[in-house]
Amino acid sequence: MFKLHASKVASLKNDVLSGLTVALALVPEAVAFAFVAGVDPLIGLYAAFMVGLITSAFGGRPGMISGATGAMAVVMVSLVALHGVQYLFAAVLLTGVIQILAGIFKLGKFIRLVPHPVMLGFVNGLAIVIFLAQLGQFKVFNDAGELEWMSGNALYTMLCLVALTMAIIHFLPKLTKAVPSSLVAIIVVTLIAVYTDIDARTVIDYVRDMTGDPTRTLEGGLPTFNIPDVPWNIDTLLIILPFSLVLAAIGLIESLLTLSLIDELTETHGQANRECVAQGAANTVNGFFGGMGGCAMIGQSMINVNSGGRGRTSGIVAALGLLFFIVFASGLIEMIPLAALVGVMFIVVIGTFEWSSLRIMRKIPKADAFVIVLVSGVTVISDLAVAVIVGVIVSALVFAWQHAKHVEVKRSECSQTGWTLYEVNGPLFFGAVTSFLEQFDPQSDSDDVIVEFKNSRVADHSGIEAIDTLAERYKKRGKKLHLRHLSAECKTLLTKAGDLVEANFFEDPKYHVASDKLD
């Protein structure tokens, strides 16, 4: 998905330098994602600092960068719009608790069940959602207090500054990589807006429009402890729980996908469950200190790894560097034109979208192509967590359908005994049960029938029931069913049905296997 040549050697120097680079690059993105969520820019900066610091210090993947992300921001915006920012803080707090529980119960291992087509759809859908969110910056309030699309000189100015920002980010790395191109683009466009007469909307203009306070300013400082100002009752829980569940799922999915990607790049192994707990702790702290929460950032993590950041120091330096900007340079953020942030996010969109997935659509199986499109579409219509879950389910069903065709039963007659022999090849599971049963002929078989499982295994409860059904069919005709060469897994499952393993025929074929005994 990403073609990077990460350094394989960890060093304190590389960690510090890469951390400072990431800190500079985090500023515009944290502010931009705060706009996506519809909250004050400082809330996004606080989140990036707190999430980045805690996950870097205690997380399960050294070198991975966490902060405020667009994936979670697009879910937050409706909660903020309907109930206000205090409910967001409460939801983020509950999100952290859910994520801590996920780590304690070791649910991180399930990220291995996400197929590659689902990952492609995931990043493509994320890119589309972030792009659509940026279109809102092209709207302004009219005299009646209603939002309308920009037009005339305001629109042309916005488009030109967006294009200039994107051009600087794209071409500057070809000249030098000493400083982050996104930061240079922000500075250049801001200077143009400040020292010329062009009418460009700035961060503080946006904040004043959103708050309705023409005197509003951004005052930097340390985040302070504050319990969310919401009624602590069942009604509040019912409001925030759906959002918290979605935020927790999105945060864990994106973080664990990023963790897997860095594992591959660095040829090391992160701890998924430890990362779940650390991310949950970070979001819990965010809820009490006025942050919007967050998770791992694919783009920033790639910047860090490609810059040589391999240890925890890189993430800690990035977080502390960001705190420096919050405390001593927040006033400068007010002057940043919105067009510059939109340009940065458009570059993020271009870099996030997996363009190669469009080229391989005709080369990969149709089912995989369908999953990519499906996950991307559900991401746009619903949210990332639902999209990934749907994608995994569809991929699993496709896998089951394809492998259901692989069970084959070969029939023959034993010349010495006259017994009928069936040799089963392939796994016997819920998808293969119908095909398995159709290949037996109880009416024409001899009085003794051997079912050979040397090249097969019973995979689930449905397979047990299939054998039970088969035995009943022969039982009704007064014939005996014998089982041979059962695999270890098959024996374990059949043992739970009583004396089935020890017998070559069934005294009572009407057995039932309790589901909890198969866990």
Coordinates of C-alpha atoms in Angstrom, one line a residue:
M1 CA 0.0 0.0 0.0
F2 CA 2.9 2.3 0.8
K3 CA 6.3 2.0 -0.8
L4 CA 8.7 3.3 1.8
H5 CA 12.3 2.3 2.6
A6 CA 12.3 2.7 6.3
S7 CA 15.5 2.8 8.2
K8 CA 16.2 -0.5 10.0
V9 CA 18.5 1.1 12.6
A10 CA 17.0 2.8 15.6
S11 CA 18.9 5.7 17.2
L12 CA 18.1 8.6 19.6
K13 CA 19.2 11.2 17.1
N14 CA 16.9 9.8 14.4
D15 CA 14.0 9.7 16.8
V16 CA 14.5 13.3 18.0
L17 CA 14.8 14.7 14.5
S18 CA 11.9 12.7 13.1
G19 CA 9.8 13.6 16.1
L20 CA 10.4 17.4 15.5
T21 CA 9.5 17.0 11.9
V22 CA 6.3 15.2 12.8
A23 CA 5.5 17.9 15.4
L24 CA 5.7 20.6 12.7
A25 CA 3.5 18.6 10.3
L26 CA 0.9 17.8 13.0
V27 CA -0.1 21.5 13.5
P28 CA -2.0 22.1 10.3
E29 CA -3.6 18.6 10.3
A30 CA -4.8 18.8 13.9
V31 CA -6.4 22.2 13.2
A32 CA -8.0 20.9 10.0
F33 CA -9.4 17.8 11.7
A34 CA -10.9 20.0 14.4
F35 CA -12.7 21.9 11.7
V36 CA -14.0 18.6 10.3
A37 CA -15.4 17.8 13.7
G38 CA -16.9 21.3 14.1
V39 CA -14.9 22.2 17.2
D40 CA -12.4 24.8 18.3
P41 CA -8.9 24.3 16.7
L42 CA -7.3 24.1 20.2
I43 CA -9.4 21.1 21.0
G44 CA -7.8 19.3 18.0
L45 CA -4.4 20.4 19.1
Y46 CA -4.9 19.3 22.7
A47 CA -6.1 15.9 21.4
A48 CA -3.1 15.5 19.1
F49 CA -0.8 16.3 22.1
M50 CA -2.4 14.1 24.7
V51 CA -3.1 11.1 22.4
G52 CA 0.3 11.3 20.8
L53 CA 2.2 11.5 24.2
I54 CA 0.3 8.7 26.0
T55 CA 0.3 6.2 23.1
S56 CA 3.9 6.9 22.3
A57 CA 5.0 6.3 25.9
F58 CA 2.8 3.3 26.7
G59 CA 1.5 1.9 23.4
G60 CA 2.3 -1.3 21.7
R61 CA 4.0 0.1 18.6
P62 CA 7.1 2.3 19.0
G63 CA 7.4 4.7 16.1
M64 CA 3.6 5.0 15.4
I65 CA 2.2 8.5 15.6
S66 CA -1.3 9.1 17.0
G67 CA -3.4 12.2 17.1
A68 CA -6.7 13.8 16.0
T69 CA -7.8 12.0 12.8
G70 CA -10.4 12.6 10.1
A71 CA -11.8 9.1 10.5
M72 CA -13.0 9.9 14.0
A73 CA -13.7 13.6 13.3
V74 CA -16.4 12.8 10.7
V75 CA -18.3 10.8 13.3
M76 CA -18.0 13.6 15.9
V77 CA -19.4 16.3 13.8
S78 CA -23.1 15.2 14.1
L79 CA -22.8 14.7 17.9
V80 CA -21.3 18.2 18.3
A81 CA -24.0 19.7 16.1
L82 CA -26.8 18.0 17.9
H83 CA -25.7 18.2 21.5
G84 CA -22.6 20.4 21.9
V85 CA -18.9 19.9 22.6
Q86 CA -19.4 18.8 26.3
Y87 CA -21.2 15.7 25.1
L88 CA -18.3 15.1 22.8
F89 CA -15.9 15.1 25.7
A90 CA -18.2 12.6 27.5
A91 CA -18.4 10.4 24.4
V92 CA -14.6 10.4 24.1
L93 CA -14.2 9.5 27.7
L94 CA -16.6 6.5 27.2
T95 CA -14.7 5.6 24.0
G96 CA -11.5 5.3 26.0
V97 CA -13.1 3.0 28.5
I98 CA -14.4 0.7 25.7
Q99 CA -11.0 0.6 24.1
I100 CA -9.3 -0.3 27.4
L101 CA -11.7 -3.2 27.8
A102 CA -11.0 -4.3 24.2
G103 CA -7.3 -4.5 25.1
I104 CA -7.9 -6.2 28.5
F105 CA -10.0 -8.9 26.7
K106 CA -7.4 -9.2 24.0
L107 CA -9.6 -8.3 21.1
G108 CA -6.7 -6.8 19.1
K109 CA -5.8 -10.1 17.5
F110 CA -9.0 -9.9 15.4
I111 CA -7.3 -7.3 13.2
R112 CA -5.7 -10.2 11.4
L113 CA -9.1 -11.1 10.0
V114 CA -9.3 -8.0 7.9
P115 CA -8.6 -9.0 4.3
H116 CA -6.5 -6.8 1.9
P117 CA -9.5 -5.8 -0.2
V118 CA -11.2 -4.5 2.9
M119 CA -8.1 -2.5 3.8
L120 CA -8.1 -0.9 0.3
G121 CA -11.8 0.0 0.6
F122 CA -11.0 1.3 4.1
V123 CA -8.4 3.8 3.0
N124 CA -10.3 4.8 -0.2
G125 CA -13.5 5.4 1.8
L126 CA -11.5 7.4 4.4
A127 CA -10.1 9.6 1.6
I128 CA -13.5 10.2 0.1
V129 CA -15.0 11.2 3.4
I130 CA -12.2 13.6 4.2
F131 CA -12.6 15.2 0.7
L132 CA -16.3 15.7 1.2
A133 CA -15.8 17.2 4.6
Q134 CA -13.5 19.8 3.1
L135 CA -16.2 21.0 0.7
G136 CA -17.9 22.6 3.7
Q137 CA -15.1 25.2 3.8
F138 CA -16.4 26.6 0.5
K139 CA -19.5 27.8 2.2
V140 CA -20.0 31.1 4.0
F141 CA -22.8 32.8 6.0
N142 CA -24.9 35.3 4.1
D143 CA -26.7 38.3 5.6
A144 CA -29.6 36.1 6.6
G145 CA -27.3 33.9 8.7
E146 CA -27.6 31.0 6.3
L147 CA -24.8 29.0 4.7
E148 CA -24.3 29.3 1.0
W149 CA -21.6 28.4 -1.5
M150 CA -18.9 30.9 -2.2
S151 CA -19.0 32.8 -5.5
G152 CA -17.2 35.5 -7.4
N153 CA -13.9 36.8 -6.1
A154 CA -14.1 34.9 -2.8
L155 CA -14.4 31.6 -4.6
Y156 CA -11.6 32.4 -7.0
T157 CA -9.3 33.5 -4.2
M158 CA -10.1 30.4 -2.2
L159 CA -9.3 28.1 -5.2
C160 CA -6.1 29.9 -6.1
L161 CA -4.8 29.6 -2.5
V162 CA -5.8 26.0 -2.3
A163 CA -3.9 25.3 -5.6
L164 CA -0.8 27.2 -4.4
T165 CA -0.8 25.2 -1.1
M166 CA -1.0 21.9 -3.0
A167 CA 1.7 22.9 -5.5
I168 CA 4.1 23.8 -2.7
I169 CA 3.5 20.5 -0.9
H170 CA 4.0 18.6 -4.1
F171 CA 7.0 20.3 -5.5
L172 CA 9.0 21.4 -2.5
P173 CA 10.2 17.8 -1.6
K174 CA 11.8 17.6 -5.0
L175 CA 14.1 20.5 -4.0
T176 CA 14.6 19.8 -0.3
K177 CA 13.3 17.6 2.5
A178 CA 14.9 19.5 5.3
V179 CA 11.5 20.8 6.5
P180 CA 7.9 19.5 6.1
S181 CA 6.4 20.8 2.8
S182 CA 3.0 21.1 4.4
L183 CA 4.3 23.5 7.0
V184 CA 6.1 25.6 4.4
A185 CA 2.9 25.7 2.4
I186 CA 1.0 27.0 5.4
I187 CA 3.6 29.6 6.1
V188 CA 3.9 30.9 2.5
V189 CA 0.1 31.1 2.0
T190 CA -0.3 32.8 5.4
L191 CA 2.3 35.4 4.6
I192 CA 0.6 36.1 1.2
A193 CA -2.7 36.6 2.9
V194 CA -1.2 38.8 5.6
Y195 CA 0.9 41.1 3.5
T196 CA -1.5 41.5 0.5
D197 CA -4.9 42.9 0.2
I198 CA -6.6 39.6 -0.8
D199 CA -9.7 38.7 1.1
A200 CA -9.0 35.3 2.5
R201 CA -11.0 33.7 5.3
T202 CA -8.7 32.7 8.2
V203 CA -8.9 30.3 11.1
I204 CA -10.2 32.9 13.4
D205 CA -12.8 34.0 10.9
Y206 CA -14.1 30.4 10.8
V207 CA -14.1 30.2 14.6
R208 CA -16.0 33.4 15.0
D209 CA -18.5 32.3 12.4
M210 CA -19.0 29.0 14.2
T211 CA -19.3 30.5 17.7
G212 CA -21.2 33.6 16.7
D213 CA -18.7 35.6 18.8
P214 CA -17.0 38.4 16.8
T215 CA -14.5 39.0 19.5
R216 CA -13.4 35.3 19.8
T217 CA -9.7 34.6 19.9
L218 CA -7.5 31.6 20.3
E219 CA -5.6 31.6 23.6
G220 CA -2.9 29.0 23.9
G221 CA -2.1 27.2 27.2
L222 CA -1.9 23.9 28.9
P223 CA -5.0 21.7 28.8
T224 CA -6.8 21.8 32.2
F225 CA -8.8 19.1 34.0
N226 CA -12.5 19.5 33.6
I227 CA -15.3 16.9 34.1
P228 CA -17.6 17.1 31.1
D229 CA -20.5 19.4 31.9
V230 CA -23.3 17.0 31.1
P231 CA -26.1 15.3 33.1
W232 CA -24.6 12.0 34.4
N233 CA -27.7 9.9 33.9
I234 CA -29.1 7.2 31.6
D235 CA -30.4 9.7 29.0
T236 CA -26.8 11.0 28.5
L237 CA -25.5 7.4 28.2
L238 CA -28.1 6.6 25.6
I239 CA -27.0 9.7 23.6
I240 CA -23.3 9.1 23.7
L241 CA -23.1 5.3 23.7
P242 CA -23.8 4.8 19.9
F243 CA -21.1 7.5 19.1
S244 CA -18.7 6.0 21.6
L245 CA -19.0 2.5 20.2
V246 CA -18.4 3.8 16.6
L247 CA -15.5 6.0 17.7
A248 CA -13.9 3.1 19.6
A249 CA -14.3 0.7 16.7
I250 CA -12.9 3.2 14.2
G251 CA -10.0 4.2 16.4
L252 CA -9.0 0.6 17.1
I253 CA -9.4 -0.5 13.4
E254 CA -7.4 2.4 12.0
S255 CA -4.7 2.1 14.7
L256 CA -4.3 -1.7 14.4
L257 CA -4.3 -1.4 10.6
T258 CA -1.5 1.2 10.9
L259 CA 0.3 -1.0 13.4
S260 CA 0.2 -3.9 11.0
L261 CA 1.6 -1.7 8.3
I262 CA 4.5 -0.4 10.4
D263 CA 5.2 -4.0 11.5
E264 CA 5.7 -4.9 7.8
L265 CA 7.8 -1.9 7.0
T266 CA 10.1 -2.2 10.0
E267 CA 10.1 -6.0 10.1
T268 CA 9.2 -6.0 13.8
H269 CA 6.2 -7.0 15.8
G270 CA 4.0 -4.6 17.7
Q271 CA 1.6 -5.5 20.6
A272 CA -2.0 -5.0 19.4
N273 CA -3.7 -5.4 22.8
R274 CA -1.2 -3.1 24.5
E275 CA -2.0 -0.5 21.9
C276 CA -5.7 -0.9 22.5
V277 CA -5.2 -0.1 26.3
A278 CA -2.9 2.8 25.6
Q279 CA -5.2 4.3 23.1
G280 CA -8.1 3.9 25.5
A281 CA -6.2 5.6 28.3
A282 CA -5.3 8.5 25.9
N283 CA -9.0 9.0 25.0
T284 CA -10.1 8.8 28.6
V285 CA -7.6 11.5 29.5
N286 CA -8.9 13.6 26.5
G287 CA -12.4 13.4 27.9
F288 CA -11.2 14.9 31.2
F289 CA -8.9 17.5 29.6
G290 CA -10.9 18.9 26.8
G291 CA -9.6 17.0 23.8
M292 CA -11.5 15.5 20.8
G293 CA -9.7 12.2 21.1
G294 CA -8.0 10.4 18.3
C295 CA -6.1 7.3 17.2
A296 CA -3.1 6.3 15.0
M297 CA -2.4 8.4 11.9
I298 CA -1.4 6.5 8.9
G299 CA 0.2 9.5 7.1
Q300 CA 2.1 10.9 10.0
S301 CA 3.3 7.4 11.1
M302 CA 4.7 6.9 7.6
I303 CA 6.5 10.3 7.8
N304 CA 8.0 9.3 11.1
V305 CA 9.2 5.8 10.0
N306 CA 10.5 7.1 6.7
S307 CA 12.4 9.9 8.6
G308 CA 14.2 7.3 10.8
G309 CA 11.8 7.4 13.8
R310 CA 11.8 3.9 15.3
G311 CA 11.5 4.2 19.0
R312 CA 9.1 5.7 21.6
T313 CA 11.3 8.9 21.7
S314 CA 10.1 10.0 18.3
G315 CA 6.4 10.1 19.3
I316 CA 7.2 11.7 22.6
V317 CA 9.2 14.4 21.0
A318 CA 6.5 15.0 18.4
A319 CA 3.9 15.4 21.2
L320 CA 6.0 17.8 23.3
G321 CA 7.0 19.8 20.2
L322 CA 3.3 20.2 19.4
L323 CA 2.7 21.4 23.0
F324 CA 5.3 24.1 22.4
F325 CA 3.2 25.4 19.5
I326 CA 0.1 25.3 21.6
V327 CA 1.6 27.3 24.5
F328 CA 3.8 29.8 22.7
A329 CA 2.5 30.1 19.1
S330 CA -1.3 29.7 19.2
G331 CA -1.8 33.3 18.1
L332 CA -0.1 32.6 14.9
I333 CA -2.6 29.9 14.1
E334 CA -5.3 32.5 14.0
M335 CA -3.8 34.0 10.8
I336 CA -3.7 30.8 8.8
P337 CA -6.1 31.0 5.8
L338 CA -8.7 28.3 5.6
A339 CA -7.6 27.7 2.0
A340 CA -4.2 26.5 3.2
L341 CA -5.8 23.9 5.5
V342 CA -8.1 22.8 2.7
G343 CA -5.0 22.4 0.5
V344 CA -3.2 20.3 3.1
M345 CA -6.2 18.1 3.5
F346 CA -6.6 17.6 -0.3
I347 CA -3.0 16.4 -0.4
V348 CA -3.8 14.0 2.5
V349 CA -6.8 12.8 0.4
I350 CA -4.6 12.2 -2.6
G351 CA -2.0 10.4 -0.6
T352 CA -4.5 8.3 1.3
F353 CA -6.5 7.1 -1.6
E354 CA -5.1 3.9 -3.0
W355 CA -5.0 4.7 -6.7
S356 CA -3.6 1.4 -7.7
S357 CA -6.9 -0.2 -6.6
L358 CA -8.5 1.4 -9.7
R359 CA -5.9 -0.2 -12.0
I360 CA -6.2 -3.7 -10.6
M361 CA -10.0 -3.9 -10.7
R362 CA -10.1 -6.0 -13.8
K363 CA -7.1 -8.2 -12.7
I364 CA -8.4 -9.3 -9.3
P365 CA -11.3 -11.6 -8.6
K366 CA -14.7 -10.0 -9.1
A367 CA -15.5 -10.7 -5.5
D368 CA -12.5 -8.8 -4.2
A369 CA -13.3 -5.9 -6.5
F370 CA -16.8 -5.8 -5.2
V371 CA -15.6 -5.8 -1.6
I372 CA -13.3 -2.8 -2.3
V373 CA -16.2 -0.8 -3.8
L374 CA -18.6 -2.0 -1.1
V375 CA -16.4 -0.9 1.8
S376 CA -15.7 2.4 0.1
G377 CA -19.4 3.1 -0.4
V378 CA -20.5 2.1 3.1
T379 CA -17.7 4.3 4.5
V380 CA -19.2 7.3 2.7
I381 CA -22.8 6.4 3.5
S382 CA -22.4 5.2 7.1
D383 CA -19.0 5.1 8.8
L384 CA -15.6 3.3 8.7
A385 CA -16.3 0.8 11.5
V386 CA -19.5 -0.4 9.8
A387 CA -17.8 -0.5 6.5
V388 CA -14.9 -2.7 7.7
I389 CA -17.3 -5.1 9.5
V390 CA -19.5 -5.4 6.4
G391 CA -16.4 -6.0 4.3
V392 CA -15.1 -8.7 6.6
I393 CA -18.4 -10.4 6.6
V394 CA -18.8 -10.4 2.8
S395 CA -15.2 -11.6 2.4
A396 CA -15.9 -14.4 4.8
L397 CA -19.0 -15.5 3.0
V398 CA -17.3 -15.4 -0.3
F399 CA -14.5 -17.5 1.1
A400 CA -17.0 -20.0 2.6
W401 CA -18.9 -20.2 -0.7
Q402 CA -15.7 -20.9 -2.7
H403 CA -14.4 -23.5 -0.3
A404 CA -17.7 -25.2 -0.1
K405 CA -17.1 -26.5 -3.6
H406 CA -13.8 -28.1 -2.5
V407 CA -15.3 -31.0 -0.5
E408 CA -15.3 -34.1 -2.6
V409 CA -16.5 -37.6 -1.7
K410 CA -15.1 -40.5 -3.8
R411 CA -17.1 -43.7 -3.7
S412 CA -15.7 -47.3 -4.2
E413 CA -16.4 -50.9 -3.3
C414 CA -14.0 -53.0 -1.2
S415 CA -13.4 -56.3 -3.2
Q416 CA -12.6 -58.4 -0.1
T417 CA -15.4 -57.4 2.3
G418 CA -18.0 -55.9 -0.1
W419 CA -18.2 -52.8 2.1
T420 CA -18.9 -49.4 0.5
L421 CA -16.0 -47.0 1.0
Y422 CA -16.3 -43.2 0.9
E423 CA -13.1 -41.1 0.9
V424 CA -13.8 -37.4 1.9
N425 CA -11.4 -34.7 0.6
G426 CA -11.6 -31.1 1.8
P427 CA -13.0 -29.4 5.0
L428 CA -16.4 -30.2 6.3
F429 CA -18.0 -27.0 7.5
F430 CA -21.3 -25.1 7.3
G431 CA -20.8 -24.1 3.7
A432 CA -20.0 -27.6 2.5
V433 CA -22.7 -29.6 4.3
T434 CA -25.2 -29.7 1.5
S435 CA -22.6 -30.8 -1.1
F436 CA -21.2 -33.4 1.3
L437 CA -24.6 -35.0 2.0
E438 CA -25.6 -35.1 -1.7
Q439 CA -22.6 -37.3 -2.6
F440 CA -23.8 -40.3 -0.5
D441 CA -26.2 -42.9 -1.7
P442 CA -27.6 -44.8 1.4
Q443 CA -30.1 -46.8 -0.6
S444 CA -27.6 -48.4 -3.0
D445 CA -24.7 -48.8 -0.5
S446 CA -23.8 -52.1 1.2
D447 CA -24.9 -52.9 4.8
D448 CA -21.6 -51.6 6.1
V449 CA -20.3 -48.2 5.0
I450 CA -16.9 -46.7 5.7
V451 CA -16.3 -43.0 5.7
E452 CA -12.6 -42.2 5.4
F453 CA -11.6 -38.8 6.9
K454 CA -7.9 -39.1 6.4
N455 CA -7.9 -36.1 3.9
S456 CA -10.6 -34.2 5.7
R457 CA -11.5 -32.5 9.0
V458 CA -14.7 -31.5 10.7
A459 CA -14.4 -27.7 11.2
D460 CA -17.6 -26.7 13.1
H461 CA -20.9 -27.7 14.6
S462 CA -22.6 -27.8 11.2
G463 CA -20.1 -30.6 10.2
I464 CA -21.0 -32.6 13.3
E465 CA -24.7 -32.2 12.4
A466 CA -24.0 -33.3 8.9
I467 CA -22.4 -36.6 10.1
D468 CA -25.4 -37.0 12.5
T469 CA -27.8 -36.6 9.6
L470 CA -25.8 -39.0 7.5
A471 CA -25.8 -41.6 10.2
E472 CA -29.5 -41.3 10.7
R473 CA -30.1 -42.0 7.0
Y474 CA -28.1 -45.2 7.2
K475 CA -29.7 -46.1 10.5
K476 CA -33.2 -46.0 9.0
R477 CA -32.1 -48.5 6.4
G478 CA -30.6 -50.8 8.9
K479 CA -27.0 -50.1 7.8
K480 CA -24.0 -49.4 9.8
L481 CA -21.7 -46.3 9.4
H482 CA -18.0 -46.6 10.3
L483 CA -15.6 -43.6 10.7
R484 CA -11.9 -43.9 10.0
H485 CA -8.7 -41.8 10.4
L486 CA -10.3 -39.0 12.2
S487 CA -8.1 -35.9 12.6
A488 CA -7.2 -34.6 16.1
E489 CA -9.6 -31.6 15.6
C490 CA -12.4 -33.9 14.4
K491 CA -11.9 -36.3 17.3
T492 CA -12.2 -33.4 19.7
L493 CA -15.4 -32.2 18.3
L494 CA -17.0 -35.6 18.0
T495 CA -16.0 -36.5 21.6
K496 CA -18.3 -33.8 22.8
A497 CA -21.2 -35.7 21.2
G498 CA -20.8 -38.7 23.5
D499 CA -19.3 -42.0 22.5
L500 CA -19.2 -41.2 18.8
V501 CA -15.5 -41.4 18.4
E502 CA -15.1 -44.8 20.1
A503 CA -17.9 -46.5 18.1
N504 CA -17.9 -47.6 14.4
F505 CA -21.7 -47.2 14.3
F506 CA -24.2 -45.1 16.0
E507 CA -26.4 -46.6 18.7
D508 CA -28.4 -43.3 18.9
P509 CA -27.9 -40.9 16.0
K510 CA -30.1 -38.3 17.6
Y511 CA -27.4 -36.5 19.5
H512 CA -27.0 -32.7 20.0
V513 CA -23.8 -30.7 20.6
A514 CA -24.2 -27.7 22.8
S515 CA -22.7 -24.5 21.2
D516 CA -20.9 -23.4 24.3
K517 CA -19.0 -26.7 24.4
L518 CA -17.5 -25.8 21.0
D519 CA -15.9 -22.6 22.3

